[in-house]
Amino acid sequence: MTTRQFGQPIKRKEDPRLVTGGGRFLDDLGHTAYAAAFVRSPHAHARILDIDVTGALDVPGLIGIWTHEDLPGKVGEPLPLLIPHPSLTAPVTGYCLAPDEVNHVGEAVVMVVAVDRYAAEDACGLVRVDYDVLPPVVGLENARAATDLVHDSAPGNVAAHLVQEVGDVDIAMAAAPNRLTLDLQIERSMCSPMEGKGVYAVWDADDEHLRLWSSTQTTTGVRAAVAAKLDLPLAKVDCIAPDVGGGFGVKIVHPWPEEVLVPWTARLLGHDVKWTEDRREHFVSSAHERGQLQQVEVGFDDDGHVLALDVRLWHDNGAYTPYGIIVPIITSTQLLGPYKPGSYRCEFWSLYTNTVLVTPYRGAGRPQGVYAMERTMDAIAAELGLDRAEVRSRNFILPEEMPYDHGLLFQDGRPLKYDSGDFPASLAKLKALVGWDEFAAYKEQAASEGRRVGLGIGCYVEGTGVGPYEGGHIVIETSGRVNVATGLTTQGQGHQTVFAQIVADELGVPIENVFVTTGDTRRMGYAVGTFASRAAVMSGNAIALAARQVKAKALRIAAEALEVSPEDLEIVGGMVRVKGAPGTSMALGTVAVMSNPLRYAFDEAARAATQFAGGNDPDKPPVAAGEEPGLEGKDFYSPTQATFANGMHAAIVETDPVTAEIRILRYCVVHDCGPMINPMIVEGQVHGGVAQGVGGALYERMVYDESGQLLNASFMDFLMPYASEVPFIETDHLETPSPLNPLGIKGAGEAGCIPVSAVIASAIEDAEGFPIRSMPISPTELWELRQRHTEPVAAQGEPS
Amino acid sequence: MTGPDVPEPLHEVTVSVNGVRHTATVPARRLLSDFLRHDLALTGTHVGCEHGVCGACTILVDGAPMRSCLMFAVQARAHELTTVEGLGTIDAMGPVQQAFSECHGLQCGFCTPGFITTITAYLEENPDPTAEEARDAISGNLCRCTGYQNIVKSVLRAAEIRASADLGAPPLIDADARAGEAPP
Ligand code: FES
Ligand code: FES
């Protein structure tokens, strides 16, 4: 028997190419394409009075300049609202080029195309735009106060307002023996993939066909959006994601203005056009996430059981809402984590500000929700003088309560119903890993040496693998090569490897023979995209189902040839053979030959397949009724609901008693995403997620001034962690299978970053002995908190 | 200064890249990173920030790591440049490349060429680093995917591969490439 590939830490198939410089990222394509660049708004909120391009017209190499007025038909109409929601009562989306008003610094106003980027930027610098500056709305407090409005069509700056309630919170709260209120804050950060966005379009005038490459998380989405905008039949548009240098959410939004304008100009000019986003553009014209104000009121009994949980959230959605209100919906539902409060109400307001739009960033609202819930758990423990892990475990949903229906609607519009998980077992693993019970002694010893250390904990549940569907297509060539295609895209998750592992097992072929293509609409036209930790669950299962079809077909054909029944056959190492009599066998490639009766021969394999090759039954058609030529299969996986992964993290931090520097001494992760297809890759996802979480907890924030300028729009000033800032991450896994899908798997992509802010806040609170209510936290902020807590009288008199 | 409508003066540049001499005519402001990527079509060198912070564009100039986004092509005249393409091929990977593949030192692979060039130069000078030194050595490059742990591991593994004449023979090192603190 060949070893099962599922579950093995197999080296990635994509790596030899990527480590030798053979990657093909967006800007690696189209060296002779014209380059696009954009004049972007320098103001957060302004009316455009006049645009004068005359100064730019003599720039050598200039090809064309366009403003909103020049955009015909649908190209000039607002960008689509991708995910409407009944509570999103004032949706506003932007335009490809701003018509008369700009709503954030960085919004595209003028497009320039030139022979290269240097010339295009020269021209941009010579375009004059006159603005009438309007009062900007920056920050959630100002949005909420609504003294000024971002959009006249959104009174109170409110895009959406939603309340979900389970049980009667008011009654339960009134009856609760203990009550606490927490005011919490979490700041903005951003995905910041190392490769920004980018689009490259080739218009084939002879064929009237558009071929489009985008650094995107959804090629089917971009294809459909661009076809609609340019009034092209879908059949005349292909979209391909080349190698993508990270996504983390920002590249799921589509179409970005550039994704419409670049192909539009390519068709207009009859010449390839490319746009590669630069780093500053990525900061000011892509998307951010996380910023929320939260108010939690909790009622609990003397044992720490939560009886009533009443949460209010103010979510900053930036200037536009093209991606709907997915983020606050996820916060408000996934906040519950592994717990079952007696009653729960969450009310949120999604508010406009004159800042870059807010769309999902890895974790997509969960880090904020977990932060709110876990700060609350710590507050309950502190109030009652109980162990923090114990309070959590008293509120856990137990394994025997699975499936557990919270009675709420999740982001996919379906019930929030957990399918699996063993939270007490996860907690036990985490406590063992971090040495929970020994920590008090360690802390005491550290204190005796003049050191301050603290232990923090955070638990989360993550809905992964949301629908509606993904597909898998497999075709086996006569050489035995297995071509696999799925429509969703890849940004570093190792799909070429993990999907090949699944196919190798299902079909019984060597993994070296399996070649996976993702994100190419020429190979799979039906797909949704890569987000919500869904790729392995959705495409993995679809591909497994497709492989089962191909296998059944191969066995049918081989059974006939070998004159046995299909049940007596197995496929091992790419050979179909009779069970117990491996001498009687034929290669899968040969089965592929037989599956496709030919008239013309052009090589050895084809000669064997011609209808003159002999051995055919003259009474039967060459292709049997109900069969299709080719050893090929296609299937889709469409689940009734998401599957829920979970995890628990703990950290030990040390805070410098003098400088308030914060150092993470240990970081421990227990993670349950069900059976792991490739544990090495899952581990890598966890590491990367934790690193982003650490960035969000201690370093990263989007610093807007009151006029709406993003002050830290460079890697110089936006402090993304280097290796020196990321702790060594210790991991342990639990593999509770999901009952919902054929492979029993759950998603893993986002997990690592979800609880980190909660964990670090918890640990700093433990080290310092006062509550942490705002994240991220810098040494300066911690130092100021210390002043406030050690000198309460003096602090009260000072302006905050 | 030339006005906006006057074509820029061009300069002939001859450089050696991965042992091959190239001559091209470029404007003075052509970045070395753009020159390599678009004039020579050596796209293994990536650009993550264009302001010298991320390290994705790192190449070796006479063996020393340099950020090609902070150099003009004309400054590379008469220098020997090495890019990631010059450090091995799919069939004959260099030690650092091999280590990255073995240790899952990359996810999207965008930052990877800059790490590989940086680490190659580092190991020349420090062939046997500790985990802590390895972490230090890569602390000038940004990666948004991996959390760096497996890159640290890759540095140690690469050192091991370099040290061994018999490539690939030593077992994969344990996961204790840890640069963290000892557990309490
Ligand atoms: S691109 Fe040169 S350092 Fe970032
Ligand atoms: S592997 Fe993606 S940025 Fe490093």
Short mmCIF file of C-alpha atoms and ligand atoms in Angstrom, two decimals, chain B residues 46-57 67 69, ligand 1:
data_model
loop_
_atom_site.label_atom_id
_atom_site.label_comp_id
_atom_site.label_asym_id
_atom_site.label_seq_id
_atom_site.Cartn_x
_atom_site.Cartn_y
_atom_site.Cartn_z
CA HIS B 46 10.53 41.50 -5.68
CA VAL B 47 9.47 44.96 -4.66
CA GLY B 48 7.42 45.21 -1.48
CA CYS B 49 7.77 48.83 -0.47
CA GLU B 50 10.15 50.77 -2.72
CA HIS B 51 11.42 52.60 0.33
CA GLY B 52 14.08 50.35 1.70
CA VAL B 53 12.21 48.84 4.65
CA CYS B 54 10.90 45.41 3.68
CA GLY B 55 13.98 43.78 2.17
CA ALA B 56 12.05 41.91 -0.55
CA CYS B 57 14.28 43.51 -3.20
CA ARG B 67 18.29 46.84 -1.38
CA CYS B 69 15.00 49.60 -4.67
S1 FES C 1 11.25 46.95 -1.91
FE1 FES C 1 13.24 47.45 -1.41
S2 FES C 1 13.22 47.31 0.72
FE2 FES C 1 11.14 47.03 0.22
#
